[in-house]
Coordinates of C-alpha atoms in Angstrom, one line a residue:
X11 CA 69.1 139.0 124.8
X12 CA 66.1 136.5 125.5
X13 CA 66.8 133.4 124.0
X14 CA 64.3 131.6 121.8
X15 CA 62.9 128.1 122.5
X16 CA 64.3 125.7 120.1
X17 CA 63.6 122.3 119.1
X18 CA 65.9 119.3 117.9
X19 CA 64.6 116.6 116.0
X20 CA 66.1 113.2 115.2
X21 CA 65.9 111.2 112.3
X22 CA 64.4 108.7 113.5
X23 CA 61.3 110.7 114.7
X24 CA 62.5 111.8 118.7
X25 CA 62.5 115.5 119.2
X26 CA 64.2 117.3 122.2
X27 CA 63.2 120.9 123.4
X28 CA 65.9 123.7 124.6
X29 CA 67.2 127.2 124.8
X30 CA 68.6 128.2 121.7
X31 CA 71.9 129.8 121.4
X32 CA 73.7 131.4 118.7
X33 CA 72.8 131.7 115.5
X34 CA 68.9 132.2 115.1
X35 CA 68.3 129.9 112.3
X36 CA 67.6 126.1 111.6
X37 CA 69.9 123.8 110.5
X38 CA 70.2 120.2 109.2
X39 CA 72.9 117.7 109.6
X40 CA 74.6 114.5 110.8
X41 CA 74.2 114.4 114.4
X42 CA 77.3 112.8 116.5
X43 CA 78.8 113.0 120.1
X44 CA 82.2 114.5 121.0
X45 CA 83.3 113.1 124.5
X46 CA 86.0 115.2 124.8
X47 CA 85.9 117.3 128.2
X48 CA 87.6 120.3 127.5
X49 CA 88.8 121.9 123.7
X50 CA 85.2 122.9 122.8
X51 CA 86.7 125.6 120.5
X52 CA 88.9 123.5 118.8
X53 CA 86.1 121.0 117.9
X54 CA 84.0 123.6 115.9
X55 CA 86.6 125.2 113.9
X56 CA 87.9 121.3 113.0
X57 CA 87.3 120.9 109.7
X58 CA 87.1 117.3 109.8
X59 CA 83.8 118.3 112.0
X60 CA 82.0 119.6 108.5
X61 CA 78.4 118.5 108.1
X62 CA 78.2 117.7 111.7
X63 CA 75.4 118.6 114.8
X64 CA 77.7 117.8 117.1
X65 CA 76.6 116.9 121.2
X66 CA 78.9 117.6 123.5
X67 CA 78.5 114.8 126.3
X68 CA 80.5 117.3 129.0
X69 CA 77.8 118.8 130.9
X70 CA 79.0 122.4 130.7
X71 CA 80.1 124.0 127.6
X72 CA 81.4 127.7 126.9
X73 CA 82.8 127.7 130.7
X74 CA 86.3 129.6 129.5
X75 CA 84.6 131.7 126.6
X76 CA 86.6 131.9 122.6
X77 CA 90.5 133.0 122.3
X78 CA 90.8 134.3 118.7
X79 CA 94.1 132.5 118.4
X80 CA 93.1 129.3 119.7
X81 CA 91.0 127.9 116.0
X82 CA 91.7 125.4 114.6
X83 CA 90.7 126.7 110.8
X84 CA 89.7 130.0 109.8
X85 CA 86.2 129.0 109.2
X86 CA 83.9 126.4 111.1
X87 CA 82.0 124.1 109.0
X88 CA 79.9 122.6 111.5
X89 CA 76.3 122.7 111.3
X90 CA 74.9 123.2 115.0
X91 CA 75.8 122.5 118.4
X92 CA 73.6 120.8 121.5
X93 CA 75.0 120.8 125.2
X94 CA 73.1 120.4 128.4
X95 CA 74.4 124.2 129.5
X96 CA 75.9 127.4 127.6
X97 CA 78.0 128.9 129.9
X98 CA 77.4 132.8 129.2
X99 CA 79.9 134.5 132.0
X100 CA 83.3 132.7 130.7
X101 CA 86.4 133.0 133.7
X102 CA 89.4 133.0 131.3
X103 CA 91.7 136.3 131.0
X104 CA 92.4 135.4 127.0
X105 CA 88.8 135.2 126.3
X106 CA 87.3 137.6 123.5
X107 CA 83.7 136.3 123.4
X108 CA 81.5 134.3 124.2
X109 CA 80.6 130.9 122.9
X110 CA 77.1 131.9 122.2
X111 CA 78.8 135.3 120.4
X112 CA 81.4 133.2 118.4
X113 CA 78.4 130.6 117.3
X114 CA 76.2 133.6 116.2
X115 CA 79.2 135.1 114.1
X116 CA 79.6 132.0 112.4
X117 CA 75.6 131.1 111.2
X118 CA 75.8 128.2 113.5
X119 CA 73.1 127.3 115.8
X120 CA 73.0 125.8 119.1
X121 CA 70.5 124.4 121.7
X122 CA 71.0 123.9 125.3
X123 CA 69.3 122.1 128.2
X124 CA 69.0 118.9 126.6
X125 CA 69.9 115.5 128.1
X126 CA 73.2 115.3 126.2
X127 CA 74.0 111.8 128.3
X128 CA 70.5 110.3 126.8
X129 CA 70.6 111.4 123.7
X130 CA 74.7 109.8 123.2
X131 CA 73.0 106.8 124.8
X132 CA 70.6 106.8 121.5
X133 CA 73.0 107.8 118.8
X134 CA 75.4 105.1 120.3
X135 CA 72.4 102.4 120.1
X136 CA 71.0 103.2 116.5
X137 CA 73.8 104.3 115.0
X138 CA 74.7 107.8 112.7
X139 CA 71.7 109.5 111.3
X140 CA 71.2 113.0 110.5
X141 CA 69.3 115.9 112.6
X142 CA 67.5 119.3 112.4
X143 CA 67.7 121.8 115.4
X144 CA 64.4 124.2 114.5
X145 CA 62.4 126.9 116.2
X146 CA 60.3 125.6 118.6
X147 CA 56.8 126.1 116.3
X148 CA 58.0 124.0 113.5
X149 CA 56.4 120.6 113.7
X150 CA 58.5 117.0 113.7
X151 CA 56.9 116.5 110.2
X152 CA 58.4 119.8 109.2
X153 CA 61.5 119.0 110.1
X154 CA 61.8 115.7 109.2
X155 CA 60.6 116.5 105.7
X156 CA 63.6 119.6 105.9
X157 CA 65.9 116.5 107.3
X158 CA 65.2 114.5 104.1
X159 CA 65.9 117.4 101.8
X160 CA 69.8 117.5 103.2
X161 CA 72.0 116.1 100.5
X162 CA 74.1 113.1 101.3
X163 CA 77.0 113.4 98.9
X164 CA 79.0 116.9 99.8
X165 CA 82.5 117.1 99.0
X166 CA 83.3 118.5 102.3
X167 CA 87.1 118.1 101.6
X168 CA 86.6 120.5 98.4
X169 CA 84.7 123.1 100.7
X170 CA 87.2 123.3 103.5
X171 CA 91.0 122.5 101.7
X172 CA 93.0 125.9 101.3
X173 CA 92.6 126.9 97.5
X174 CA 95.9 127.8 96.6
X175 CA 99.5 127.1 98.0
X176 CA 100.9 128.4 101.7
X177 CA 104.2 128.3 103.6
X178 CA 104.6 128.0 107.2
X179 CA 108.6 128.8 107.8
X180 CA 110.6 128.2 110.7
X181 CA 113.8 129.8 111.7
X182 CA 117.3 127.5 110.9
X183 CA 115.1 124.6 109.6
X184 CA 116.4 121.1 109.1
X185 CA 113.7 119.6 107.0
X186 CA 111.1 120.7 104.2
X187 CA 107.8 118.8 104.6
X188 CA 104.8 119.8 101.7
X189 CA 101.0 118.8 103.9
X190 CA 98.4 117.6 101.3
X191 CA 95.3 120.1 102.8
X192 CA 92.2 117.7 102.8
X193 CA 90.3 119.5 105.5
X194 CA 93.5 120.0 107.8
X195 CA 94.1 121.8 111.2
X196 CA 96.2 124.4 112.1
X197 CA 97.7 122.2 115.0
X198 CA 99.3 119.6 112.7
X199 CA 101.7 122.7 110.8
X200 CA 102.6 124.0 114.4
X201 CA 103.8 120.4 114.9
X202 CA 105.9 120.5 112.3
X203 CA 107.1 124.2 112.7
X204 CA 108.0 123.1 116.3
X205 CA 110.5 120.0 115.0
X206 CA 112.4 122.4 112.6
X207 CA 110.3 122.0 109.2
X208 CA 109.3 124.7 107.0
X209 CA 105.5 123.9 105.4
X210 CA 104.6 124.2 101.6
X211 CA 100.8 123.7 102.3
X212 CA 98.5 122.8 99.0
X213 CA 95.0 121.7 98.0
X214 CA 94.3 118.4 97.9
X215 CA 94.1 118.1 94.1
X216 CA 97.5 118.7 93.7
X217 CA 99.5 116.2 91.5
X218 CA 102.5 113.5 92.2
X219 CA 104.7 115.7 89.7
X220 CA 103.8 119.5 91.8
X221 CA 104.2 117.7 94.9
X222 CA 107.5 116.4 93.6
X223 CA 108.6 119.9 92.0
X224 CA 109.0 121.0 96.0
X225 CA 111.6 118.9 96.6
X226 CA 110.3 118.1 100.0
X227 CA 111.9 115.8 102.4
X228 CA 108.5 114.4 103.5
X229 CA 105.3 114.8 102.6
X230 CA 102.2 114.5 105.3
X231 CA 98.3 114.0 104.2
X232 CA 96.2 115.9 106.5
X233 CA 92.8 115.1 108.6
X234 CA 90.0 116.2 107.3
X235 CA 86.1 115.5 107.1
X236 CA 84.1 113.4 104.5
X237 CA 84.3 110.0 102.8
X238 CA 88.1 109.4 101.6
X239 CA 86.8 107.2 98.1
X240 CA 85.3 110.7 97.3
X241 CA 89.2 111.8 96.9
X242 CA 90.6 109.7 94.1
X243 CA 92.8 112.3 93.0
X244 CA 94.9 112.4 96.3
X245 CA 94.9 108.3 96.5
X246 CA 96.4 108.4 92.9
X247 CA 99.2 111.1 94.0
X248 CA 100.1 109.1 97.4
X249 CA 100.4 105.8 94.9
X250 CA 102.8 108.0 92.8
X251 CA 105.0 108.9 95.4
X252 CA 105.2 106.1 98.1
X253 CA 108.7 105.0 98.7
X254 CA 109.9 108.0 96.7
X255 CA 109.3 110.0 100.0
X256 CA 108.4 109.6 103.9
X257 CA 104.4 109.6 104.3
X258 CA 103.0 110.5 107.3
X259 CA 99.1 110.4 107.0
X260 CA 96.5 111.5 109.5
X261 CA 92.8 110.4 110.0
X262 CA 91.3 111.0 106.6
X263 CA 95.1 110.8 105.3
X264 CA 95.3 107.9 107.1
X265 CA 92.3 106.1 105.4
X266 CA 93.2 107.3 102.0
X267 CA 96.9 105.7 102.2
X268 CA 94.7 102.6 103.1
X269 CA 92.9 102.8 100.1
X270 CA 95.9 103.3 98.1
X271 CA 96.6 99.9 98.7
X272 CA 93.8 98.6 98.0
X273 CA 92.7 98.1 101.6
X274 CA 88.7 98.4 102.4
X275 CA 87.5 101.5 104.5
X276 CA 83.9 100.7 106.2
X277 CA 81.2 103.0 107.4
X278 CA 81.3 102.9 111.4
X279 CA 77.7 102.7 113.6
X280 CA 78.6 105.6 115.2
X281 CA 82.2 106.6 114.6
X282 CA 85.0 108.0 117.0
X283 CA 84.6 111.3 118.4
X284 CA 86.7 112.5 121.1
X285 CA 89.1 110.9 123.6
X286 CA 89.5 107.0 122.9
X287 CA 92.0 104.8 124.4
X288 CA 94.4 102.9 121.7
X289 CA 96.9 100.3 121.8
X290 CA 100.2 100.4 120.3
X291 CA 100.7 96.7 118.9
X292 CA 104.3 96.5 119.3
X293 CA 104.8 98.0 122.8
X294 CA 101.5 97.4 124.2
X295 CA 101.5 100.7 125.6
X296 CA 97.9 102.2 126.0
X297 CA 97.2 105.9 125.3
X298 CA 94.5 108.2 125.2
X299 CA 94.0 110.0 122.1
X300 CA 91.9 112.7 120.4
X301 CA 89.7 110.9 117.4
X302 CA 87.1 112.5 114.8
X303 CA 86.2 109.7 112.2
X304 CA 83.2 107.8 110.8
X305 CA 84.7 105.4 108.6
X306 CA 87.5 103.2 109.4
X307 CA 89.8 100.7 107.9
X308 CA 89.1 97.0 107.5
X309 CA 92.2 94.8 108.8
X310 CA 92.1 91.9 106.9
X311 CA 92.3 93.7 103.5
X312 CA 95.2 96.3 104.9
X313 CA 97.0 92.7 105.8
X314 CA 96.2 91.2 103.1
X315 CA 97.9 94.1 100.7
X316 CA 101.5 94.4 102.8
X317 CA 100.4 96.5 105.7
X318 CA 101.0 96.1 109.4
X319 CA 98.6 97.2 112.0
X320 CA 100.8 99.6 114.3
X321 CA 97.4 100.5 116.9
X322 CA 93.9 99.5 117.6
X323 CA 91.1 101.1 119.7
X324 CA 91.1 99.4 122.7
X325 CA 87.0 99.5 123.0
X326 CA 86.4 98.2 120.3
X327 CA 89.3 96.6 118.4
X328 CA 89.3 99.1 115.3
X329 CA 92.8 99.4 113.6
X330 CA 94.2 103.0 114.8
X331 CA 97.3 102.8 113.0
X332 CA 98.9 101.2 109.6
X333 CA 102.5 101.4 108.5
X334 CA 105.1 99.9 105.3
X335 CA 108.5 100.4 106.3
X336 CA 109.5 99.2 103.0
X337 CA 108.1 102.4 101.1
X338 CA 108.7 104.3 104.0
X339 CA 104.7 105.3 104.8
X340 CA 102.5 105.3 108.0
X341 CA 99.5 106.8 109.3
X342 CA 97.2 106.7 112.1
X343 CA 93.0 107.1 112.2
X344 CA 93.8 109.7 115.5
X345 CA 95.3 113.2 115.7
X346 CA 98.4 113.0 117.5
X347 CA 98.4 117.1 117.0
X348 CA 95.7 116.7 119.9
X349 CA 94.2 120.1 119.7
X350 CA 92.3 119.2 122.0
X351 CA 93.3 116.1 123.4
X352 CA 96.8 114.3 124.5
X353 CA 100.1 114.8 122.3
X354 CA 102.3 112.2 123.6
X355 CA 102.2 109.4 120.8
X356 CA 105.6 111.1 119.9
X357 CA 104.6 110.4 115.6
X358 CA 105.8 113.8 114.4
X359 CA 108.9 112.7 115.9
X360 CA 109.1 109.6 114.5
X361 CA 107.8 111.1 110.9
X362 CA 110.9 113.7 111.3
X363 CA 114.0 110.7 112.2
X364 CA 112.6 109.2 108.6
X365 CA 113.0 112.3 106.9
X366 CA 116.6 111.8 108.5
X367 CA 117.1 109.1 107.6

């Protein structure tokens, strides 16, 4: 197939030409890079990616094709892609299509040959701001006028949480464990499957007293995309059931246990996405994790409600990790699934000895 000259175009006026890929359309959305090197497939189907043009700073992208079973979600919610090559011959005996095939299924467009290294340089320098990747005819003052059209205030939580209840079961399991779905993905039940727990999986509006009516052993908020003060129903259920229950809250979970507290979450300049190195405060140990966040928690309010810091990013000092031993809650701003990234942090296994306990 001969692939169309496309054309992205930056907020802030700078356009970049390439070869599109995937879906034909245009598409508008908040641009950020992923630095992650590998676990391209798992980035798109992320949930927690919704909204999102994302720029992959790897160089080649697509090099080991799509396996069916590898997704993250059902769905991808992403709204366009931009790497410096689309690799179109994949070398992987599991592969069942191409990237450019899978992207083209899903309505999602992509554009290659672009200086992904430059353009990270300029999202890390002037901070988020939203995109448009259009055909090649379509003037910047077309597409920054489409740009401005893009609403600002999705519920992307309500768009990609499961609508109804799910169980993932285990044989001879030990614990039951009910995942609040704000946007979640696949790897965090297969982490729990793995350490012996069945799953009762529901939407995120689901109360204190349904939540309770499982009689679950612990109960786990997922990841997921968007702005957590958007979900005041889920901050209102976690207030309702902490020290009732283990909590084990990831990224989006993580910021709305924060907020249950009381604790201020802040817009980031250009978020975390991808491998980032964190501390753990009490060890000192240092390990590389998978992050996909924009907003993140401010420390001196978590302290200043009863929380302790349990990690921090080491680049730049953001708080990775919050914990109350006395209602029996923690969370961290990373995905210690990985899926892609490292999964050594050994928190699901610290989140099952308190159900033990």
């Amino acid at each position: 197939m001969t692939q169309k000259k496309k054309k992205l175009v930056l907020e802030n006026g700078m356009s970049f030409s390439g070869i599109g890929y995937g879906y034909r359309g245009q598409t508008v959305g908040e641009i950020v890079f992923n630095t992650s090197m590998v676990g391209y497939q798992e980035i798109i189907s992320d949930p927690s990616c919704a909204g999102e043009i994302i720029v992959m700073t790897y160089p080649l992208i697509g090099q080991y094709g799509i396996i069916e079973e590898d997704s993250e979600a059902k769905n991808s919610y992403i709204k366009g892609l931009v790497v410096r090559e689309c690799c179109e011959s994949p070398s992987n005996f599991r592969y069942t299509k191409t990237l450019s095939e899978e992207l083209e299924d899903r309505g999602i467009p992509c554009i290659a040959g672009v200086d992904t290294r430059m353009l990270t340089g300029i999202i890390r320098e002037q901070g988020r701001m939203k995109a448009a990747i259009v055909d090649e005819e379509t003037t910047d003052k077309e597409a920054l006028a489409l740009i401005k059209t893009e609403k600002t205030d999705t519920n992307w939580t309500e768009l990609t949480c499961c609508s109804k209840r799910s169980f993932a079961r285990t044989p001879h399991h030990k614990y039951d464990v009910v995942v609040v779905d704000c946007g979640m993905k696949h790897g965090i039940v297969s982490a729990l499957t793995q350490r012996n727990c069945n799953v009762t999986i529901v939407p995120y509006t689901t109360t204190a007293e349904e939540i309770e009516a499982f009689n679950p052993d612990g109960i786990l908020i997922s990841s997921g995309p968007g702005d957590p003060k958007q979900l005041t129903g889920v901050i209102s259920a976690i207030n309702a059931l902490k020290g009732k229950l283990p909590i084990f809250g990831i990224c989006l979970g993580h910021e709305l246990i924060a907020l249950s507290y009381g604790a201020d979450i802040v817009s980031m300049h250009c978020g975390h996405h991808g491998g980032q190195p964190v501390r753990d405060c009490a060890s000192g140990r240092i390990i590389t994790v998978e992050h996909n966040h924009n907003f993140a928690v401010d420390e001196t309010s978590a302290v200043k409600k009863g929380l302790t810091v349990t990690f921090k990013d080491v680049t730049d000092d953001t708080v990775e990790g919050l914990e109350c031993e006395k209602d029996r809650i923690f969370s961290v701003q990373f995905h210690p699934e990985g899926a892609p990234g490292p999964q050594e942090s050994g928190l699901f296994d610290k989140f099952v000895k308190m159900m033990e306990g």
